[in-house]
Short mmCIF file of C-alpha atoms and ligand atoms in Angstrom, two decimals:
data_model
loop_
_atom_site.label_atom_id
_atom_site.label_comp_id
_atom_site.label_asym_id
_atom_site.label_seq_id
_atom_site.Cartn_x
_atom_site.Cartn_y
_atom_site.Cartn_z
CA MET J 1 23.15 -1.08 2.57
CA ASP J 2 21.47 -4.22 1.23
CA GLU J 3 19.72 -2.72 -1.72
CA GLU J 4 19.26 -6.18 -3.20
CA ASN J 5 16.80 -6.90 -0.42
CA TYR J 6 14.42 -4.33 -1.82
CA HIS J 7 11.11 -5.88 -2.77
CA PRO J 8 8.97 -4.04 -5.28
CA ALA J 9 5.40 -3.46 -4.22
CA LEU J 10 2.78 -5.79 -5.56
CA SER J 11 0.50 -4.77 -8.37
CA GLU J 12 -2.21 -4.06 -5.84
CA ALA J 13 -0.35 -0.98 -4.66
CA PRO J 14 -1.76 2.21 -6.07
CA HIS J 15 0.53 3.86 -8.50
CA VAL J 16 1.67 7.35 -7.84
CA PHE J 17 1.18 9.71 -10.71
CA CYS J 18 1.65 13.42 -11.20
CA GLY J 19 -1.62 15.26 -10.67
CA ARG J 20 -0.57 17.85 -13.17
CA CYS J 21 1.07 16.22 -16.16
CA GLY J 22 0.08 12.60 -15.48
CA THR J 23 3.57 11.15 -15.31
CA ILE J 24 3.50 7.79 -13.54
CA ALA J 25 6.14 7.43 -10.85
CA GLY J 26 5.37 3.85 -9.84
CA PRO J 27 4.21 2.32 -6.56
CA SER J 28 5.76 5.10 -4.52
CA ALA J 29 6.70 8.70 -5.14
CA PRO J 30 10.38 9.49 -5.60
CA PRO J 31 11.91 11.78 -2.95
CA THR J 32 12.08 14.55 -5.53
CA TRP J 33 8.32 14.51 -5.94
CA MET J 34 6.04 16.70 -3.90
CA CYS J 35 3.02 15.45 -1.99
CA ALA J 36 0.13 17.75 -1.26
CA VAL J 37 -2.94 16.86 0.77
CA GLU J 38 -6.02 18.50 -0.61
CA GLY J 39 -9.64 17.64 0.02
CA GLY J 40 -8.75 14.55 2.04
CA GLY J 41 -6.80 13.03 -0.84
CA ARG J 42 -3.14 12.95 -1.68
CA HIS J 43 -1.87 14.64 -4.78
CA TYR J 44 1.60 14.15 -6.10
CA PHE J 45 3.55 16.38 -8.38
CA CYS J 46 6.62 15.40 -10.33
CA GLU J 47 9.84 17.33 -9.98
CA ASN J 48 9.07 19.77 -12.78
CA CYS J 49 5.46 20.32 -11.82
CA ALA J 50 6.35 20.61 -8.13
CA ARG J 51 8.59 23.49 -9.01
CA ALA J 52 5.77 25.23 -10.84
CA HIS J 53 3.35 24.31 -8.07
CA ILE J 54 5.61 25.71 -5.37
CA ARG J 55 5.89 28.90 -7.33
CA ALA J 56 2.12 29.17 -7.46
CA ILE J 57 1.91 28.57 -3.71
CA GLU J 58 4.62 31.09 -2.98
CA SER J 59 2.98 33.66 -5.19
CA ARG J 60 -0.17 33.29 -3.12
CA LEU J 61 1.68 33.70 0.14
CA ASP J 62 2.09 37.36 0.82
CA PRO J 63 4.99 37.96 3.28
CA ALA J 64 2.84 40.67 4.86
CA SER J 65 0.31 38.03 5.96
CA TRP J 66 2.80 36.21 8.22
ZN1 ZN E 101 4.20 16.56 -13.61
#
């Protein structure tokens, strides 16, 4: 549990930002964020937008299609 050994990523690291509202998370996405792979690229969604996004995904998934 040596959290003091944590080294922040260098400025070269791409910053993760919400693909929906544009909130910048930093060099890496928090565990509460959602990552979606679409069109060969990664898209992140913040906690609030992930909730809305999941709802949209679930609404598209018809239980009858399983
Ligand atoms: Zn967002």
